Short mmCIF file of C-alpha atoms and ligand atoms in Angstrom, two decimals:
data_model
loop_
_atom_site.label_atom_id
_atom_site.label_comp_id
_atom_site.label_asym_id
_atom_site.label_seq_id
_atom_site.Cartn_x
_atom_site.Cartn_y
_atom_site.Cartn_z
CA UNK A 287 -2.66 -113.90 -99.27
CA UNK A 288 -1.18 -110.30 -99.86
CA UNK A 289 -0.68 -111.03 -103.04
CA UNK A 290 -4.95 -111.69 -103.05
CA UNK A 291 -5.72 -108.88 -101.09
CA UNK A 292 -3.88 -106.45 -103.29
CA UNK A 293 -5.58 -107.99 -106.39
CA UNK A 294 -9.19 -107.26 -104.50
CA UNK A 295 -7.98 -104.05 -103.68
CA UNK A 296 -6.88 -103.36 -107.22
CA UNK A 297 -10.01 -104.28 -108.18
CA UNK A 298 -12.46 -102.82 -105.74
CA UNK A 299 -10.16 -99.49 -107.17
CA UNK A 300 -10.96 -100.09 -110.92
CA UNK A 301 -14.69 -100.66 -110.14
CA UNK A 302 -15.00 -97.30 -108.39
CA UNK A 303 -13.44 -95.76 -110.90
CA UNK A 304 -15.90 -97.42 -113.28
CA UNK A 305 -18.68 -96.67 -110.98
CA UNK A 306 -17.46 -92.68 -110.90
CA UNK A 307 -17.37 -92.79 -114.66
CA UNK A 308 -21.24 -94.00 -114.28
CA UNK A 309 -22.02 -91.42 -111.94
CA UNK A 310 -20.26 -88.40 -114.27
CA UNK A 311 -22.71 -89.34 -117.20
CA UNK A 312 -25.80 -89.63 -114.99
CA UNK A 313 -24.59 -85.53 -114.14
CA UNK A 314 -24.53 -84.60 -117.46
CA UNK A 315 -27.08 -82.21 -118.23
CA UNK A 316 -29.49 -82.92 -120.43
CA UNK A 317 -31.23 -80.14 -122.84
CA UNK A 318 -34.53 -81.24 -125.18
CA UNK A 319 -35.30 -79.67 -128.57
CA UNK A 320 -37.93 -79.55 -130.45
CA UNK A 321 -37.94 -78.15 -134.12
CA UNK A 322 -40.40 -78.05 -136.74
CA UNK A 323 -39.05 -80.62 -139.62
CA UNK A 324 -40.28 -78.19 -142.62
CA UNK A 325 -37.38 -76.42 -144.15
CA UNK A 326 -33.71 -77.20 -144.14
CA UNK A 327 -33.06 -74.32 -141.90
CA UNK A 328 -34.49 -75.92 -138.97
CA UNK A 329 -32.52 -79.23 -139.59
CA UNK A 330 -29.20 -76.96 -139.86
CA UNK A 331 -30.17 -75.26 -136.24
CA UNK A 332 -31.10 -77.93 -134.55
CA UNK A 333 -27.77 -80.16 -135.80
CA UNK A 334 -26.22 -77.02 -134.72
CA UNK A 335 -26.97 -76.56 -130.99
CA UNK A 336 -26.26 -80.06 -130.72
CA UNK A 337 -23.21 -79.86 -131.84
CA UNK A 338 -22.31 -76.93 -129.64
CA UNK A 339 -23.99 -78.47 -126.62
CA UNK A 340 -22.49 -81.69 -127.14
CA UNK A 341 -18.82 -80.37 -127.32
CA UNK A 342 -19.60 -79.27 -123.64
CA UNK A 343 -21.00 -82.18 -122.36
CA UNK A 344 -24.03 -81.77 -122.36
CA UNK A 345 -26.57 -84.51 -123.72
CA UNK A 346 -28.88 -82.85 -126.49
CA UNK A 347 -32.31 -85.20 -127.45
CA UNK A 348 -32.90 -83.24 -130.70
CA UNK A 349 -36.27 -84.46 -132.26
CA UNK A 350 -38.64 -82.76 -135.36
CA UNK A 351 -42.03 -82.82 -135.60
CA UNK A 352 -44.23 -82.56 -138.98
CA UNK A 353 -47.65 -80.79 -137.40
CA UNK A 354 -48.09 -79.09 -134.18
CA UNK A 355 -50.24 -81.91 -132.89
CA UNK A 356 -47.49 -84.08 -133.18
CA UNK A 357 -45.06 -81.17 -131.48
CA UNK A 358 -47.96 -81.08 -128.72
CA UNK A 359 -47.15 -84.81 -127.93
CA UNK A 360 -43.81 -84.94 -128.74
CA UNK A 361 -43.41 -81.83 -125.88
CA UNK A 362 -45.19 -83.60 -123.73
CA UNK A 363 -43.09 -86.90 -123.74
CA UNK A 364 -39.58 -84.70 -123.49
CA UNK A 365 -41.18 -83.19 -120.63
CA UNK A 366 -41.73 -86.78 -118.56
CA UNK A 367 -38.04 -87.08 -119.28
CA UNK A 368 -37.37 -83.58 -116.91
CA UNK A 369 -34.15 -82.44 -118.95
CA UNK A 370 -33.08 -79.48 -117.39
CA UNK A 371 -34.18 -77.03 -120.51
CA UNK A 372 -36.61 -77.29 -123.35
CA UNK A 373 -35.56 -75.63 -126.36
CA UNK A 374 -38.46 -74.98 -128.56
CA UNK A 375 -38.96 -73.78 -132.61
CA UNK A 376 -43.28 -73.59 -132.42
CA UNK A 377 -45.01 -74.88 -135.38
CA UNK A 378 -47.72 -73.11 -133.88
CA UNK A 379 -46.79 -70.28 -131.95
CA UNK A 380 -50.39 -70.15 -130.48
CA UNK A 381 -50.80 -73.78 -129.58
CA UNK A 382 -48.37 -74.19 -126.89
CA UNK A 383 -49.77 -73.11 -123.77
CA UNK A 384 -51.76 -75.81 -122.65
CA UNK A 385 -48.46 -78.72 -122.95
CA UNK A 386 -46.32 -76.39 -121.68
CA UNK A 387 -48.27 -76.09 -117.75
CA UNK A 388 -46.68 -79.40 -117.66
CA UNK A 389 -42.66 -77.83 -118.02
CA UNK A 390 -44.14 -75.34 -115.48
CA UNK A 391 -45.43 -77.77 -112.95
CA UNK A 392 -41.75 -79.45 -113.40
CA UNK A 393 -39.77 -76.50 -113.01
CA UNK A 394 -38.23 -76.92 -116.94
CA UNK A 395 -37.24 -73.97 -118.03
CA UNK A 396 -38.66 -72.89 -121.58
CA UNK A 397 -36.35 -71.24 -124.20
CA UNK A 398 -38.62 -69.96 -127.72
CA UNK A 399 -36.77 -70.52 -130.68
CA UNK A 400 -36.89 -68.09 -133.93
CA UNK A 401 -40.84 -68.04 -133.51
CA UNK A 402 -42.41 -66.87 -129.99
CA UNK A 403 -44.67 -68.73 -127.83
CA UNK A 404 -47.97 -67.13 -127.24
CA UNK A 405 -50.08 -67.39 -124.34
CA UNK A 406 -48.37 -68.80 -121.59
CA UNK A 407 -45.91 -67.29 -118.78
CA UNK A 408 -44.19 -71.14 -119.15
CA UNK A 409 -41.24 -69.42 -121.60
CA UNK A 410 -38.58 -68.30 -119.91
CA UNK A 411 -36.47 -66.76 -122.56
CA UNK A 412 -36.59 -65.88 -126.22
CA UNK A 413 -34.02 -66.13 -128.91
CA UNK A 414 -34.34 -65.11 -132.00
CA UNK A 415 -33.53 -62.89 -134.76
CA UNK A 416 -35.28 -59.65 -134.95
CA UNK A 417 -38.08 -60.26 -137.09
CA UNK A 418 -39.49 -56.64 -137.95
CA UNK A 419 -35.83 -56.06 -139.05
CA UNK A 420 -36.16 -58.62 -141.62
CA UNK A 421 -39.52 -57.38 -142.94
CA UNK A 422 -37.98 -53.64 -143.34
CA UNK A 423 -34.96 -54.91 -144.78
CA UNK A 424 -37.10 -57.18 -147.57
CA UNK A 425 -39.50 -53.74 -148.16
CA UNK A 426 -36.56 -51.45 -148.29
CA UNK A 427 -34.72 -53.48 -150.84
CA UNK A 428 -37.79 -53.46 -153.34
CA UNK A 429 -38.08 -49.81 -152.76
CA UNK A 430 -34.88 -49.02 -153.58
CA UNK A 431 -33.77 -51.26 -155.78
CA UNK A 432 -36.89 -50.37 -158.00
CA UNK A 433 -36.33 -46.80 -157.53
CA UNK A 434 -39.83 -46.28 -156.28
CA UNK A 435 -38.87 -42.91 -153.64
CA UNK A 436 -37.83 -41.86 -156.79
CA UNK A 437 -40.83 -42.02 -158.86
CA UNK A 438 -40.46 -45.93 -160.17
CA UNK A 439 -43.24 -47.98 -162.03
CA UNK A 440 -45.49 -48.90 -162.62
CA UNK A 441 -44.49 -52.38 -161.68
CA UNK A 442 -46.30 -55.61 -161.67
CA UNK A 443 -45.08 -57.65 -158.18
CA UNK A 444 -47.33 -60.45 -156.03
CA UNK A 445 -47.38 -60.97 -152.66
CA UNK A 446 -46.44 -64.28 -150.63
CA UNK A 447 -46.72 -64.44 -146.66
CA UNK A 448 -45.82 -67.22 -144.82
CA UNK A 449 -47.69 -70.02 -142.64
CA UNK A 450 -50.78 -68.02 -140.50
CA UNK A 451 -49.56 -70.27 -137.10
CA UNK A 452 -46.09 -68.70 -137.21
CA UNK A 453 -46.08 -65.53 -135.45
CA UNK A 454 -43.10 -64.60 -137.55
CA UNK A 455 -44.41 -64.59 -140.97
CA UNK A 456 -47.63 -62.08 -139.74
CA UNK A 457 -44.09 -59.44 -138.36
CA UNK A 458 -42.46 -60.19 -141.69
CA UNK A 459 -45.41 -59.12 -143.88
CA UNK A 460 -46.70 -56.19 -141.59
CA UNK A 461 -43.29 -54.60 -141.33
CA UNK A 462 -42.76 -55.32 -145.39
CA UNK A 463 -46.40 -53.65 -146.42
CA UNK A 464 -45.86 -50.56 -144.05
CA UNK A 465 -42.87 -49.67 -146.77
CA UNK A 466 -44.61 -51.03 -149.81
CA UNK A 467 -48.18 -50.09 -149.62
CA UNK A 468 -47.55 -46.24 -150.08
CA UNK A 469 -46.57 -47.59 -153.95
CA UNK A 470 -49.94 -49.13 -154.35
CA UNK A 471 -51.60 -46.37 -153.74
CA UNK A 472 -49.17 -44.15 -156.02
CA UNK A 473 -49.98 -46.98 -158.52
CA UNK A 474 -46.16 -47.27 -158.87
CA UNK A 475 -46.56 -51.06 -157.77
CA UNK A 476 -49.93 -52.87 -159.08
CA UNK A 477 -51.01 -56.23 -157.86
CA UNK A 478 -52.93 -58.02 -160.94
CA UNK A 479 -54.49 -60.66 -158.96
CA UNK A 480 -55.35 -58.12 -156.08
CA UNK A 481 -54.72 -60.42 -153.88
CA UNK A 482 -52.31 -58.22 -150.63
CA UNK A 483 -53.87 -59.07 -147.83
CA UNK A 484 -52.18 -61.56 -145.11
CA UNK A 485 -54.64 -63.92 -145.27
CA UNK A 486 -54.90 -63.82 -149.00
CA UNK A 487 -51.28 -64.38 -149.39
CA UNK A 488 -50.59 -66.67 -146.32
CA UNK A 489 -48.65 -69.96 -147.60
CA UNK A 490 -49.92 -72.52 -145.02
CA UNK A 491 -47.30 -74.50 -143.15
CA UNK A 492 -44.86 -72.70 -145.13
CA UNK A 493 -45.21 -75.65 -147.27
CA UNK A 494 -43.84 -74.85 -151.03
CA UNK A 495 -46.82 -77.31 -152.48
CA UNK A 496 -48.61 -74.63 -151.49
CA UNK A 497 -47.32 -71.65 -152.71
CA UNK A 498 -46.60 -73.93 -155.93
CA UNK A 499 -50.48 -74.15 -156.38
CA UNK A 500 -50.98 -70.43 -155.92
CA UNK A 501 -48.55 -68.77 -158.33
CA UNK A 502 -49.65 -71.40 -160.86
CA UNK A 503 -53.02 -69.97 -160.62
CA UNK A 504 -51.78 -66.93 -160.36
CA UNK A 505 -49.26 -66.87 -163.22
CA UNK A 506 -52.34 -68.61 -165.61
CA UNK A 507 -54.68 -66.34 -164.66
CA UNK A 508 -53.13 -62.72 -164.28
CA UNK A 509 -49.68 -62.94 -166.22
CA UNK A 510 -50.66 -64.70 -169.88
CA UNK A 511 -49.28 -63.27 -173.30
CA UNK A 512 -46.44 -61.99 -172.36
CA UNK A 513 -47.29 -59.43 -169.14
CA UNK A 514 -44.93 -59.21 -167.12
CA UNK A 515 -44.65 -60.04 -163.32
CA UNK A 516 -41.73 -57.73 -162.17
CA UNK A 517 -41.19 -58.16 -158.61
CA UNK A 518 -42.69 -61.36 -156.26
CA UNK A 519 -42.38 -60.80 -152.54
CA UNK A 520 -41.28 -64.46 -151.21
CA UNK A 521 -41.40 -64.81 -147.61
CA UNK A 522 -38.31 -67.43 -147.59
CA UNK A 523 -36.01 -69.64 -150.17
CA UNK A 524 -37.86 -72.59 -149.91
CA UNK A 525 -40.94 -70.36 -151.39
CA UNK A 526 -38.46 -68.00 -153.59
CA UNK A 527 -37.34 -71.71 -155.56
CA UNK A 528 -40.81 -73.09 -156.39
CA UNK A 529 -42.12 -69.25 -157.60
CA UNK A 530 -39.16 -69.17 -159.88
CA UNK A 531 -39.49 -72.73 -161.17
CA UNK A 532 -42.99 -72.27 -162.26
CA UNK A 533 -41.87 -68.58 -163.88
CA UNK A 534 -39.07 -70.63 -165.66
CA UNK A 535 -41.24 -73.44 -166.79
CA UNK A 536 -43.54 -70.56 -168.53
CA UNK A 537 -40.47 -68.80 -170.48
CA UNK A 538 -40.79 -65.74 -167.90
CA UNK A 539 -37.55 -63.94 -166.97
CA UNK A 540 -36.99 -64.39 -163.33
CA UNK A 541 -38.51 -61.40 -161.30
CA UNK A 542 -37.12 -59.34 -158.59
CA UNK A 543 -36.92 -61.75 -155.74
CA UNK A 544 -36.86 -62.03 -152.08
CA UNK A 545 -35.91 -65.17 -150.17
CA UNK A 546 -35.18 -65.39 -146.09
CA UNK A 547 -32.24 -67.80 -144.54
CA UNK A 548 -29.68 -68.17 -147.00
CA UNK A 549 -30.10 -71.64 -148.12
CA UNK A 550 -27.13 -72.97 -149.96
CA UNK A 551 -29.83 -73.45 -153.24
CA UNK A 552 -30.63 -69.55 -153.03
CA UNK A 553 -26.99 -68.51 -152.56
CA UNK A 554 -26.51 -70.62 -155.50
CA UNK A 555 -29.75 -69.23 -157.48
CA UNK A 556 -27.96 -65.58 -156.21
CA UNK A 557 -24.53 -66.23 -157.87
CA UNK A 558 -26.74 -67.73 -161.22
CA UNK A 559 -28.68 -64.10 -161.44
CA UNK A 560 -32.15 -65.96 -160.79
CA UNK A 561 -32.79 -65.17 -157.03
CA UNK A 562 -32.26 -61.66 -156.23
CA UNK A 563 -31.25 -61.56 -152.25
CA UNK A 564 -31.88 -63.48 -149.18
CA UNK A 565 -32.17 -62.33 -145.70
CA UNK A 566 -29.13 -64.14 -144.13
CA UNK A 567 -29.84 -65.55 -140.65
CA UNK A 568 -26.52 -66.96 -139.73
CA UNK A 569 -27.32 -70.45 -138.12
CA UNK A 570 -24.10 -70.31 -136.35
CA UNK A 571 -24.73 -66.63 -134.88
CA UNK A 572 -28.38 -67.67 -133.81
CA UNK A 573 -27.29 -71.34 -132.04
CA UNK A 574 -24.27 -69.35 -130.26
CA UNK A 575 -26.24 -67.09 -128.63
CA UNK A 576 -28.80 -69.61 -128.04
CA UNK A 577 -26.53 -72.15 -126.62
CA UNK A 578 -24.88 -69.31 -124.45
CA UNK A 579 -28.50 -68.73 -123.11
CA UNK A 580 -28.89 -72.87 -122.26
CA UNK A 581 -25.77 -72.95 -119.92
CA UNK A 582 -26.73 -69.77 -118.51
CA UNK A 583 -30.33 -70.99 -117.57
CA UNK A 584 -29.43 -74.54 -116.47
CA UNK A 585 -26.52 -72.61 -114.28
CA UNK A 586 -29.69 -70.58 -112.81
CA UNK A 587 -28.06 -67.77 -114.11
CA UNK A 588 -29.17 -64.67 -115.78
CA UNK A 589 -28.46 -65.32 -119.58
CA UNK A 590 -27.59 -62.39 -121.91
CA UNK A 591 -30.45 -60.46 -123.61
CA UNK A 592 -30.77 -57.07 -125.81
CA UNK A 593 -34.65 -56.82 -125.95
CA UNK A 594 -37.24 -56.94 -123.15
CA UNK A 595 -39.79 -54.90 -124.63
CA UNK A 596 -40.33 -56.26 -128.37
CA UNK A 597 -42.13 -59.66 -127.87
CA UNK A 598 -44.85 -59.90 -125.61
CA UNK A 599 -46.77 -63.18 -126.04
CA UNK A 600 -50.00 -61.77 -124.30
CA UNK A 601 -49.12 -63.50 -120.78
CA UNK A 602 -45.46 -62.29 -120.57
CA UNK A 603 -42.88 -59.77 -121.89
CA UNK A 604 -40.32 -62.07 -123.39
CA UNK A 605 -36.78 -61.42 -122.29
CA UNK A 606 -35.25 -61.97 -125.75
CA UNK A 607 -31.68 -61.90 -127.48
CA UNK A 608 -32.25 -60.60 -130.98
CA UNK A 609 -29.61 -61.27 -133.49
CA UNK A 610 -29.01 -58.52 -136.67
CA UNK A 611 -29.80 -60.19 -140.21
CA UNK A 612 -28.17 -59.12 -143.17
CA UNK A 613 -29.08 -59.01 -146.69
CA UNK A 614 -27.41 -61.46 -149.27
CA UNK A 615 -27.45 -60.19 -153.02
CA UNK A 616 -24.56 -60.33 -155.85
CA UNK A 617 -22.75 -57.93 -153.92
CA UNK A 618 -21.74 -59.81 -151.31
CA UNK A 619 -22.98 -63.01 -152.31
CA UNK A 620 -19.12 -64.13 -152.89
CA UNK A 621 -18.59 -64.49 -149.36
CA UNK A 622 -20.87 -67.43 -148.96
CA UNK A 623 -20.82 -71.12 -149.10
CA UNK A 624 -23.66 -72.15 -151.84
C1 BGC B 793 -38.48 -68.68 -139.83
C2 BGC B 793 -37.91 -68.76 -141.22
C3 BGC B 793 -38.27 -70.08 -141.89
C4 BGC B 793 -39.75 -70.32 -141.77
C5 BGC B 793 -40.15 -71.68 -142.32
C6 BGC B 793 -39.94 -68.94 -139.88
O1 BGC B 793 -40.49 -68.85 -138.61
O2 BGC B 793 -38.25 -67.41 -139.24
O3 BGC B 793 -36.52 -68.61 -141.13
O4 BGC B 793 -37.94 -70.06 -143.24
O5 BGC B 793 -40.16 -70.23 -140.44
O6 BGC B 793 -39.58 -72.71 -141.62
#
């Protein structure tokens, strides 16, 4: 009979124990993301705050999404789960606000990702690198490494922009033309096709098909019998590869060449002489400071932040963490993983 009782109590012992385990994973905290699925960057990000989060315990429902309708919806359905913070890269930084009244209504807090969120006081935090840095940085290269302050040209260069939905490629381009448009009017930097404005140059979606079609025309039309195109303004690496592919495939030396988030194909196409630099946005540096920003919010803490008066998405000032970029060319282009 004591023999039994000890067994039941034994057992009645393991089954709590069970049960706590039970109750520990029902505390874990659980953090939604939601990333476009359009460049490798994203996927690298996104594997990368999971990987961070998960090492603390934290349960991470990562998902992609091809079109911001299908970000709309797939927002929506993270929402009815009520994770404790939505993590968010916009496909369209201006087509948020309406899904996210829902993570308002609910109390889930709203981190922007790399790209702002525009009209809606539902984000609670931004973090990101700081874009106008990286649209300096790409004009100052060009300027000095074609010697224009010094008198340089003429040179022939064309101009890509990224998608018109991502708030980020309109900072990009405005911050690179302030620098570079002084040289059109010189005339030490001509545009053949004429063709400088955002819209003109916009690649929509950032989708390379895209900008494939447009410097075919482009190429076909402005740069036959041997002109040359000197310089190409490429808003990332994904863009920077198809522009030199179709240059390649019409015997044209590569140009000089920007690029934007150090893929392992442009370090590579750095080291080979064909790409000339990247803007490096360190994946790890980013997630860090992003994933420092997740505990801090889901503690209902204040998280750490550098910038509150950059990014105001029309509703809000967004409390932001900006991260420095750095420029990748053959100088330092040894110190990274292709
Ligand atoms: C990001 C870039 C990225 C691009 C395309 C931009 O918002 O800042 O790093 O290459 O989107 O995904």
């Amino acid at each position: 009979m004591l023999k039994q009782i000890c067994i039941s109590a034994m057992l009645l012992m393991m089954l709590t124990l069970v049960g706590c385990g039970g109750a520990d994973d029902d505390e874990k905290k659980v953090v939604a993301v939601s990333f476009p699925n359009t460049t490798g960057s994203w996927q690298r990000n996104g594997d990368s705050i999971k990987r961070f989060l998960e090492d603390d315990n934290f349960v991470v429902d990562l998902q992609f999404a091809g079109s911001p309708a299908e970000q709309s919806s797939q927002i929506a359905n993270l929402i009815e789960e009520k994770p404790q913070c939505i993590v968010i890269g916009a496909l369209d930084s201006a087509g948020l606000a309406n899904v996210l009244k829902g993570a308002k209504e609910n109390d889930i807090p709203i981190i922007a990702f790399d790209r702002i969120i525009l009209g809606t006081d539902a984000v609670s935090y931004y973090a990101s690198y700081d874009n106008e840095a990286i649209g300096e940085a790409m004009g100052m290269y060009f300027e000095a490494a074609l010697n224009l302050k010094n008198g340089g040209g003429p040179y022939n260069i064309e101009l890509f922009a990224g998608a018109p939905s991502d708030n980020n490629a309109h900072l990009f381009f405005k911050k690179t033309m302030e620098i570079l448009e002084p040289y059109f009017r010189s005339g030490q930097l001509v545009c053949r096709s004429n063709q400088r404005d955002f819209n003109s140059v916009a690649v929509a979606d950032w989708n390379s098909s895209n900008a494939r079609t447009r410097i075919k025309n482009i190429l076909d039309t402005y740069y036959t019998g041997g002109t040359p195109l000197h310089a190409v303004l490429s808003p990332n690496d994904d863009i920077a590869g198809v522009i030199l592919e179709e240059m390649k495939a019409r015997g044209m030396a590569p140009p000089m060449i920007s690029g934007l988030d150090a893929d392992p194909a442009a370090i590579e196409r750095i080291k080979a002489g064909q790409q000339t630099f990247t803007v490096g946005k360190d994946p790890d540096h980013l997630t860090a400071k992003c994933v420092r920003m997740i505990k801090a919010v889901v503690e209902g803490i204040q998280p750490d932040i550098n910038d509150v008066k950059t990014y105001d998405n029309g509703v809000k000032v967004l409390p932001a963490y900006l991260c420095t970029p750095m420029i990748i060319d053959k100088t330092n282009v040894g110190q990274f993983k292709g």
